[in-house]
C-alpha cells in the first residue's frame, strides 16, 4: 500500500486539497483540487498531477454546503479511489501560530484550544483553517493531523524586527509583528540553494505577490524581516486589503465617520487594496487589461509600494544580493516584474526584458549586481513535507 498525505487549506468559502504519495523521498503529487463557493454556489473539482480533470460536481445556487459537507464529499471521493493507498496523515495550513508555535504541531484538542486564541488576530482565516481540523478530530480521532503555520517561519526574526513602538504592557500581550506567508517563504528558501547558492547563502528579498501579498527578507535562508505585522492586513496593498495605514486613519474613521470595529475591519480587509483604489477589481489581470483610470492608479500605487518596501527590506538586510518573485502576480506578470525591477535599478538590479517575458527562472541581466529570479511557490508541498517529518518524529519516539 502506498502511504499518502492529504494537505488541506481551508479558506472562508473554499477548501483546497492536495494528495501526495509519501512512498519515496520526493513527495509526489497524486491529485489536487478544491471545493469553492461554499454556502453560496458550491462546486467541487479534482485534477490529477498533469491538470486533467478527474471529477467535478456543482450543487447549484443557494445550496448551504459548508466545510463539513465539502470535507465529507472529499473523503467520499478519496475513498472511491483509495485502492492501493493508505492515508497516513493530514497536514493543514493554519494562518496564525502566535508566539507559541514556532514549528508545525501535532493536532490535539489542547492544540486546537490554543489556536482558537488567535482567532481575533486573523478573523478572516483562522476560524476556517480550524474548521476541518476540528471535524476530523471529532470523526477520525486516530488520524494524525499536523498544523502548519504561516507565522512559524518568521519566529527567527530578531526582536527589533518584531517590536512595535508601543508600551510594554501592550507588547506583553503578544502585540508584535508576526509575519505571514511563511510556508511560501520556507519553500522558496528550501529550493533557492539549488537555483543560486550565493543568493541562498546571502541577502535575498522574496516578493510573494498574490491575492494576499507580502515580502520577506531572508538572510542565509532565515526570515529576518517581513512587510506583514500583527495581522495579515499590514504591509503591501493586496487584492482587497489596504496594507500599511497610518493608525491615525483608524481613529479618524471612528471619530468622524462613526465607523465601529466591524465596519473598519470590513473596509480594510475586504474593500480596500487594488479593489478599493481602482473601483474596478481586486484581480491584477483585470486591472492590467482595463482602460479605467482607477485601474492604472491602483497598479501605480502597487508598484510604488512594492518599491518602497524593497528599499526598507534591503536596509534591514544591510544590502541586497537577489530578489525572488513568486505567487500569482509574481510568477505570471512580466509587466509588473519589469516595472518593479526598473524602479529597483538604484539597488544594482537590471533584468533582461526578453528573458523576463519567457519562462526562465533567472531574469536578471548578465552583469546585474543583484540577481532576480521567478520561482513558483508550493505551500502544499511544504505542508506535506512538514506532516511527513512530524509523523516520522512521532514514529521515532513511539
Ligand atoms: P494567487 O493568490 O497567488 O493565486 O494570485 C492571484 C493574483 O494573481 C490575482 O490578482 C491574479 O490576477 C494574479 N495573476 C494571475 N495570473 C496573472 C497574470 N498572467 N498576469 C497578471 N496577474 C496575474
Short mmCIF file of C-alpha atoms and ligand atoms in Angstrom, two decimals:
data_model
loop_
_atom_site.label_atom_id
_atom_site.label_comp_id
_atom_site.label_asym_id
_atom_site.label_seq_id
_atom_site.Cartn_x
_atom_site.Cartn_y
_atom_site.Cartn_z
CA UNK A 1 0.00 0.00 0.00
CA UNK A 2 1.31 3.45 -0.91
CA UNK A 3 1.33 5.82 2.10
CA UNK A 4 -0.36 9.12 1.22
CA UNK A 5 -0.61 12.53 2.93
CA UNK A 6 -3.61 14.80 2.47
CA UNK A 7 -2.99 18.57 2.61
CA UNK A 8 -5.93 20.88 3.39
CA UNK A 9 -6.07 24.65 3.05
CA UNK A 10 -9.45 25.89 4.22
CA UNK A 11 -10.47 29.46 3.43
CA UNK A 12 -13.69 31.36 4.13
CA UNK A 13 -15.58 29.87 1.18
CA UNK A 14 -13.21 27.24 -0.14
CA UNK A 15 -11.45 24.03 0.81
CA UNK A 16 -8.33 23.40 -1.27
CA UNK A 17 -6.71 19.99 -1.09
CA UNK A 18 -3.74 18.05 -2.43
CA UNK A 19 -2.86 14.39 -2.03
CA UNK A 20 0.81 13.37 -2.03
CA UNK A 21 2.42 9.97 -2.22
CA UNK A 22 4.93 9.58 0.60
CA UNK A 23 6.33 6.33 -0.82
CA UNK A 24 9.68 7.81 -1.84
CA UNK A 25 11.96 10.53 -0.51
CA UNK A 26 10.45 13.02 -3.00
CA UNK A 27 6.79 13.56 -2.19
CA UNK A 28 4.80 13.11 -5.42
CA UNK A 29 1.55 14.95 -6.10
CA UNK A 30 -1.26 12.49 -6.94
CA UNK A 31 -4.34 14.74 -7.15
CA UNK A 32 -5.26 18.30 -6.20
CA UNK A 33 -8.47 20.28 -6.28
CA UNK A 34 -10.91 22.39 -4.39
CA UNK A 35 -14.42 22.85 -3.19
CA UNK A 36 -15.30 26.51 -3.68
CA UNK A 37 -18.34 28.76 -3.44
CA UNK A 38 -19.20 27.13 -0.09
CA UNK A 39 -22.57 28.27 1.32
CA UNK A 40 -23.46 30.13 -1.91
CA UNK A 41 -22.88 28.10 -5.08
CA UNK A 42 -20.71 25.11 -4.15
CA UNK A 43 -18.56 23.43 -6.79
CA UNK A 44 -16.03 20.62 -6.47
CA UNK A 45 -13.25 19.84 -8.89
CA UNK A 46 -10.32 17.45 -8.65
CA UNK A 47 -7.44 17.12 -11.12
CA UNK A 48 -4.51 14.78 -11.48
CA UNK A 49 -0.89 15.96 -11.31
CA UNK A 50 -0.97 16.84 -15.03
CA UNK A 51 -4.07 19.03 -14.58
CA UNK A 52 -6.55 16.58 -16.15
CA UNK A 53 -9.99 16.84 -14.52
CA UNK A 54 -10.86 13.57 -12.74
CA UNK A 55 -14.12 14.56 -11.11
CA UNK A 56 -16.44 17.58 -10.94
CA UNK A 57 -19.68 18.42 -9.24
CA UNK A 58 -21.76 21.60 -8.90
CA UNK A 59 -24.53 21.71 -6.32
CA UNK A 60 -26.28 24.79 -7.74
CA UNK A 61 -27.06 28.22 -6.29
CA UNK A 62 -28.22 28.55 -2.72
CA UNK A 63 -27.23 25.05 -1.55
CA UNK A 64 -25.91 25.50 2.02
CA UNK A 65 -22.91 23.18 1.65
CA UNK A 66 -20.25 24.24 4.17
CA UNK A 67 -16.80 22.99 5.18
CA UNK A 68 -18.30 19.86 6.78
CA UNK A 69 -20.20 18.89 3.64
CA UNK A 70 -17.22 19.67 1.42
CA UNK A 71 -14.94 17.55 3.60
CA UNK A 72 -17.43 14.67 3.52
CA UNK A 73 -17.61 14.89 -0.27
CA UNK A 74 -13.81 14.93 -0.48
CA UNK A 75 -13.47 11.93 1.85
CA UNK A 76 -16.09 10.10 -0.25
CA UNK A 77 -14.15 10.86 -3.43
CA UNK A 78 -10.85 9.75 -1.89
CA UNK A 79 -12.43 6.52 -0.57
CA UNK A 80 -13.77 5.73 -4.06
CA UNK A 81 -10.20 5.96 -5.38
CA UNK A 82 -8.37 4.62 -2.37
CA UNK A 83 -7.35 1.22 -3.71
CA UNK A 84 -3.64 0.78 -3.09
CA UNK A 85 -3.40 3.91 -0.92
CA UNK A 86 -3.13 4.25 2.87
CA UNK A 87 -3.83 7.69 4.36
CA UNK A 88 -1.13 8.22 6.99
CA UNK A 89 -1.80 11.83 7.95
CA UNK A 90 -3.40 15.17 7.16
CA UNK A 91 -1.49 18.46 7.07
CA UNK A 92 -3.34 21.76 7.46
CA UNK A 93 -2.42 25.31 6.65
CA UNK A 94 -3.10 27.45 9.73
CA UNK A 95 -2.51 31.14 9.35
CA UNK A 96 -1.63 32.06 12.95
CA UNK A 97 0.50 30.18 15.44
CA UNK A 98 1.13 33.19 17.70
CA UNK A 99 4.27 33.31 19.85
CA UNK A 100 3.67 29.74 20.97
CA UNK A 101 4.14 27.78 17.73
CA UNK A 102 7.48 28.26 16.03
CA UNK A 103 7.22 24.91 14.22
CA UNK A 104 4.43 22.63 12.97
CA UNK A 105 2.43 20.92 15.71
CA UNK A 106 0.66 17.59 16.13
CA UNK A 107 -3.03 18.36 16.43
CA UNK A 108 -4.73 17.53 19.73
CA UNK A 109 -7.76 19.06 21.46
CA UNK A 110 -5.36 21.14 23.57
CA UNK A 111 -3.59 22.46 20.44
CA UNK A 112 -6.93 23.40 18.87
CA UNK A 113 -7.87 25.23 22.06
CA UNK A 114 -4.56 27.11 21.97
CA UNK A 115 -5.08 28.04 18.30
CA UNK A 116 -8.60 29.34 18.93
CA UNK A 117 -6.97 32.11 21.00
CA UNK A 118 -5.57 33.56 17.78
CA UNK A 119 -8.93 33.94 16.00
CA UNK A 120 -9.08 37.69 16.83
CA UNK A 121 -5.63 38.08 15.24
CA UNK A 122 -6.72 36.52 11.94
CA UNK A 123 -10.51 36.73 11.92
CA UNK A 124 -10.90 36.05 8.21
CA UNK A 125 -8.64 32.98 8.14
CA UNK A 126 -8.12 31.25 11.48
CA UNK A 127 -11.71 30.03 12.14
CA UNK A 128 -11.89 28.50 8.64
CA UNK A 129 -8.42 26.91 8.98
CA UNK A 130 -9.55 25.29 12.23
CA UNK A 131 -12.93 24.04 10.93
CA UNK A 132 -11.68 20.88 9.12
CA UNK A 133 -9.17 20.17 11.90
CA UNK A 134 -11.99 20.04 14.45
CA UNK A 135 -14.23 17.98 12.15
CA UNK A 136 -11.51 15.37 11.59
CA UNK A 137 -10.62 15.28 15.30
CA UNK A 138 -14.25 14.53 16.02
CA UNK A 139 -14.86 11.98 13.30
CA UNK A 140 -11.44 10.34 12.84
CA UNK A 141 -9.61 10.92 16.15
CA UNK A 142 -6.98 8.27 15.34
CA UNK A 143 -5.87 10.03 12.15
CA UNK A 144 -2.65 12.01 12.76
CA UNK A 145 -3.00 15.68 11.86
CA UNK A 146 -0.35 18.37 11.58
CA UNK A 147 -0.99 22.12 11.90
CA UNK A 148 1.49 24.10 9.78
CA UNK A 149 1.65 27.83 10.44
CA UNK A 150 2.14 30.85 8.20
CA UNK A 151 3.76 32.65 11.12
CA UNK A 152 6.23 29.96 12.25
CA UNK A 153 8.97 30.67 9.69
CA UNK A 154 9.19 34.28 10.90
CA UNK A 155 9.83 33.42 14.54
CA UNK A 156 13.52 33.71 13.60
CA UNK A 157 13.14 37.49 13.14
CA UNK A 158 15.31 39.44 15.59
CA UNK A 159 13.45 41.07 18.49
CA UNK A 160 13.89 44.53 16.99
CA UNK A 161 12.12 43.42 13.78
CA UNK A 162 9.21 42.04 15.81
CA UNK A 163 8.65 45.03 18.06
CA UNK A 164 6.09 47.82 17.69
CA UNK A 165 6.95 51.08 19.44
CA UNK A 166 4.17 50.54 21.99
CA UNK A 167 4.24 50.39 25.78
CA UNK A 168 5.50 47.11 27.22
CA UNK A 169 2.07 46.43 28.74
CA UNK A 170 0.67 46.07 25.20
CA UNK A 171 3.68 44.24 23.73
CA UNK A 172 3.49 41.71 26.58
CA UNK A 173 0.02 40.70 25.36
CA UNK A 174 1.63 39.37 22.17
CA UNK A 175 1.07 42.53 20.13
CA UNK A 176 4.17 42.13 17.93
CA UNK A 177 5.00 41.70 14.26
CA UNK A 178 4.45 38.04 13.32
CA UNK A 179 4.72 38.00 9.52
CA UNK A 180 2.72 35.64 7.29
CA UNK A 181 3.08 33.57 4.05
CA UNK A 182 5.79 31.71 5.98
CA UNK A 183 5.12 28.37 4.27
CA UNK A 184 5.68 30.03 0.89
CA UNK A 185 8.93 31.66 2.03
CA UNK A 186 10.12 28.45 3.63
CA UNK A 187 9.53 26.60 0.36
CA UNK A 188 11.46 29.25 -1.61
CA UNK A 189 14.29 29.13 0.94
CA UNK A 190 14.37 25.34 0.56
CA UNK A 191 14.82 25.39 -3.24
CA UNK A 192 17.00 28.50 -3.61
CA UNK A 193 20.25 26.65 -2.74
CA UNK A 194 19.83 24.50 -5.89
CA UNK A 195 18.98 27.53 -8.06
CA UNK A 196 21.52 30.08 -6.84
CA UNK A 197 23.75 29.07 -3.91
CA UNK A 198 25.20 32.58 -3.34
CA UNK A 199 21.69 34.12 -3.14
CA UNK A 200 20.58 31.33 -0.78
CA UNK A 201 23.55 31.99 1.49
CA UNK A 202 23.24 35.78 1.21
CA UNK A 203 20.70 38.61 1.40
CA UNK A 204 17.52 37.91 -0.56
CA UNK A 205 14.12 39.56 -0.63
CA UNK A 206 11.24 37.29 -1.67
CA UNK A 207 8.18 39.01 -3.13
CA UNK A 208 5.07 36.86 -2.59
CA UNK A 209 2.68 38.80 -4.80
CA UNK A 210 -0.67 37.03 -4.93
CA UNK A 211 -4.15 37.99 -3.92
CA UNK A 212 -2.60 38.27 -0.46
CA UNK A 213 0.82 39.86 -0.78
CA UNK A 214 3.88 40.33 1.36
CA UNK A 215 7.66 40.48 1.14
CA UNK A 216 10.25 38.76 3.29
CA UNK A 217 13.93 39.46 3.88
CA UNK A 218 15.97 36.25 4.03
CA UNK A 219 19.47 36.18 5.45
CA UNK A 220 21.09 32.83 4.73
CA UNK A 221 17.62 31.34 4.24
CA UNK A 222 16.19 32.59 7.55
CA UNK A 223 13.50 35.25 7.84
CA UNK A 224 14.82 38.47 9.38
CA UNK A 225 12.03 40.90 8.39
CA UNK A 226 8.57 40.87 6.83
CA UNK A 227 6.22 43.52 5.48
CA UNK A 228 3.36 41.88 7.37
CA UNK A 229 2.88 42.52 11.06
CA UNK A 230 0.45 41.62 13.82
CA UNK A 231 -2.19 40.67 11.26
CA UNK A 232 -2.19 39.81 7.57
CA UNK A 233 -3.59 43.24 6.67
CA UNK A 234 -0.25 45.05 7.09
CA UNK A 235 2.42 45.87 4.50
CA UNK A 236 1.68 45.90 0.78
CA UNK A 237 -1.68 46.78 -0.73
CA UNK A 238 -3.36 43.48 -1.70
CA UNK A 239 -6.39 42.39 -3.69
CA UNK A 240 -8.81 43.79 -1.11
CA UNK A 241 -6.59 44.58 1.92
CA UNK A 242 -5.14 48.06 2.40
CA UNK A 243 -1.71 47.17 3.80
CA UNK A 244 0.25 49.85 5.73
CA UNK A 245 -2.02 52.50 7.12
CA UNK A 246 -1.32 55.43 9.39
CA UNK A 247 -3.01 54.29 12.65
CA UNK A 248 -4.45 57.80 12.92
CA UNK A 249 -6.71 56.98 9.96
CA UNK A 250 -8.47 54.35 12.10
CA UNK A 251 -9.10 56.89 14.88
CA UNK A 252 -10.36 59.40 12.30
CA UNK A 253 -12.79 56.85 10.85
CA UNK A 254 -14.12 56.08 14.34
CA UNK A 255 -14.47 59.72 15.39
CA UNK A 256 -15.56 61.40 12.18
CA UNK A 257 -17.21 58.64 10.16
CA UNK A 258 -18.83 56.85 13.12
CA UNK A 259 -17.40 53.54 11.99
CA UNK A 260 -17.18 50.77 14.56
CA UNK A 261 -14.58 47.99 14.69
CA UNK A 262 -16.54 45.63 12.42
CA UNK A 263 -17.12 48.31 9.76
CA UNK A 264 -13.42 49.22 9.82
CA UNK A 265 -12.44 45.56 9.65
CA UNK A 266 -14.62 45.11 6.57
CA UNK A 267 -13.17 48.23 4.96
CA UNK A 268 -9.50 47.38 5.49
CA UNK A 269 -9.76 43.63 4.74
CA UNK A 270 -12.41 43.42 2.04
CA UNK A 271 -12.99 46.78 0.38
CA UNK A 272 -9.52 48.32 0.04
CA UNK A 273 -6.32 47.45 -1.81
CA UNK A 274 -6.49 47.05 -5.58
CA UNK A 275 -10.28 46.82 -5.43
CA UNK A 276 -10.77 49.92 -3.33
CA UNK A 277 -8.30 52.12 -5.20
CA UNK A 278 -9.37 51.03 -8.69
CA UNK A 279 -13.09 50.75 -8.08
CA UNK A 280 -12.80 48.07 -10.78
CA UNK A 281 -11.47 44.76 -9.48
CA UNK A 282 -9.20 43.04 -6.96
CA UNK A 283 -7.77 40.93 -9.78
CA UNK A 284 -4.50 42.13 -11.26
CA UNK A 285 -5.25 40.52 -14.66
CA UNK A 286 -8.47 42.52 -14.92
CA UNK A 287 -6.69 45.74 -13.92
CA UNK A 288 -3.89 45.24 -16.44
CA UNK A 289 -6.49 44.77 -19.19
CA UNK A 290 -8.65 47.72 -18.08
CA UNK A 291 -8.62 51.20 -19.62
CA UNK A 292 -10.20 52.75 -16.49
CA UNK A 293 -8.03 55.47 -14.86
CA UNK A 294 -8.73 53.83 -11.47
CA UNK A 295 -7.12 50.60 -12.65
CA UNK A 296 -3.96 52.48 -13.66
CA UNK A 297 -3.91 54.33 -10.32
CA UNK A 298 -4.17 51.05 -8.40
CA UNK A 299 -1.31 49.45 -10.36
CA UNK A 300 0.87 52.54 -9.97
CA UNK A 301 0.30 52.59 -6.21
CA UNK A 302 1.02 48.86 -6.01
CA UNK A 303 4.33 49.18 -7.86
CA UNK A 304 5.31 52.23 -5.80
CA UNK A 305 4.60 50.47 -2.51
CA UNK A 306 6.49 47.33 -3.54
CA UNK A 307 9.46 49.57 -4.39
CA UNK A 308 9.40 51.32 -1.02
CA UNK A 309 9.16 48.04 0.88
CA UNK A 310 12.04 46.64 -1.16
CA UNK A 311 14.21 49.57 -0.07
CA UNK A 312 13.16 49.03 3.53
CA UNK A 313 13.92 45.29 3.48
CA UNK A 314 17.26 45.86 1.72
CA UNK A 315 18.10 48.24 4.57
CA UNK A 316 17.10 45.58 7.13
CA UNK A 317 19.46 43.17 5.35
CA UNK A 318 22.30 45.70 5.03
CA UNK A 319 22.36 45.22 1.26
CA UNK A 320 20.84 43.01 -1.38
CA UNK A 321 22.14 40.03 -3.37
CA UNK A 322 18.93 38.79 -5.01
CA UNK A 323 15.19 39.11 -5.28
CA UNK A 324 12.71 36.31 -5.96
CA UNK A 325 9.23 36.78 -7.43
CA UNK A 326 6.55 34.27 -6.51
CA UNK A 327 2.73 33.71 -6.26
CA UNK A 328 0.08 34.63 -8.86
CA UNK A 329 1.26 38.12 -9.85
CA UNK A 330 4.96 37.48 -9.18
CA UNK A 331 5.03 34.27 -11.21
CA UNK A 332 2.84 35.38 -14.11
CA UNK A 333 3.04 39.11 -14.74
CA UNK A 334 6.14 40.05 -16.74
CA UNK A 335 4.82 43.63 -16.87
CA UNK A 336 4.67 44.04 -13.10
CA UNK A 337 8.07 42.38 -12.66
CA UNK A 338 9.58 44.71 -15.24
CA UNK A 339 8.17 47.82 -13.57
CA UNK A 340 9.24 46.73 -10.08
CA UNK A 341 12.76 45.86 -11.27
CA UNK A 342 13.05 49.12 -13.22
CA UNK A 343 12.31 51.10 -10.05
CA UNK A 344 14.88 48.97 -8.17
CA UNK A 345 17.69 49.94 -10.56
CA UNK A 346 19.28 52.06 -7.81
CA UNK A 347 19.88 48.83 -5.84
CA UNK A 348 22.08 47.48 -8.66
CA UNK A 349 19.35 45.40 -10.29
CA UNK A 350 18.75 45.15 -14.01
CA UNK A 351 16.75 42.50 -15.80
CA UNK A 352 16.82 41.09 -19.31
CA UNK A 353 13.45 42.29 -20.63
CA UNK A 354 13.17 39.50 -23.18
CA UNK A 355 14.11 36.73 -20.75
CA UNK A 356 11.62 38.22 -18.27
CA UNK A 357 8.82 37.66 -20.80
CA UNK A 358 9.72 33.97 -21.17
CA UNK A 359 9.69 31.13 -18.69
CA UNK A 360 13.24 31.39 -17.31
CA UNK A 361 13.98 31.14 -13.61
CA UNK A 362 16.75 33.77 -13.70
CA UNK A 363 15.58 37.05 -15.23
CA UNK A 364 18.42 39.37 -14.17
CA UNK A 365 20.65 40.65 -16.98
CA UNK A 366 24.18 39.28 -17.22
CA UNK A 367 26.29 41.69 -15.18
CA UNK A 368 23.43 42.77 -12.89
CA UNK A 369 24.89 43.10 -9.38
CA UNK A 370 21.63 41.82 -7.87
CA UNK A 371 20.13 38.55 -9.15
CA UNK A 372 16.43 38.34 -9.99
CA UNK A 373 14.52 35.07 -10.11
CA UNK A 374 11.00 33.77 -10.72
CA UNK A 375 10.27 30.69 -8.62
CA UNK A 376 6.77 29.18 -8.39
CA UNK A 377 5.83 28.67 -4.76
CA UNK A 378 4.47 25.40 -3.41
CA UNK A 379 2.95 25.82 0.04
CA UNK A 380 1.12 22.49 -0.22
CA UNK A 381 4.35 20.57 -0.75
CA UNK A 382 5.88 22.39 2.23
CA UNK A 383 2.91 21.31 4.40
CA UNK A 384 3.23 17.72 3.15
CA UNK A 385 6.95 17.75 3.99
CA UNK A 386 6.26 19.05 7.50
CA UNK A 387 3.49 16.48 8.02
CA UNK A 388 5.77 13.65 6.99
CA UNK A 389 8.57 14.88 9.29
CA UNK A 390 6.16 15.18 12.19
CA UNK A 391 4.84 11.65 11.57
CA UNK A 392 8.40 10.30 11.34
CA UNK A 393 9.26 12.06 14.62
CA UNK A 394 6.20 10.53 16.29
CA UNK A 395 7.14 7.06 14.99
CA UNK A 396 10.72 7.52 16.25
CA UNK A 397 9.56 8.46 19.74
CA UNK A 398 6.76 5.83 19.97
P1 LIG B 1 -2.68 33.94 -6.01
O1 LIG B 1 -3.38 34.47 -4.79
O2 LIG B 1 -1.25 33.58 -5.75
O3 LIG B 1 -3.44 32.85 -6.70
O4 LIG B 1 -2.62 35.17 -7.05
C1 LIG B 1 -3.79 35.75 -7.55
C2 LIG B 1 -3.42 37.04 -8.26
O5 LIG B 1 -2.51 36.74 -9.33
C3 LIG B 1 -4.61 37.75 -8.90
O6 LIG B 1 -4.51 39.14 -8.69
C4 LIG B 1 -4.44 37.43 -10.37
O7 LIG B 1 -4.97 38.42 -11.19
C5 LIG B 1 -2.92 37.45 -10.47
N1 LIG B 1 -2.48 36.82 -11.71
C6 LIG B 1 -2.55 35.53 -12.09
N2 LIG B 1 -2.09 35.38 -13.37
C7 LIG B 1 -1.71 36.62 -13.79
C8 LIG B 1 -1.16 37.14 -14.99
N3 LIG B 1 -0.90 36.36 -16.04
N4 LIG B 1 -0.90 38.48 -15.06
C9 LIG B 1 -1.17 39.28 -14.01
N5 LIG B 1 -1.69 38.85 -12.85
C10 LIG B 1 -1.96 37.55 -12.73
#
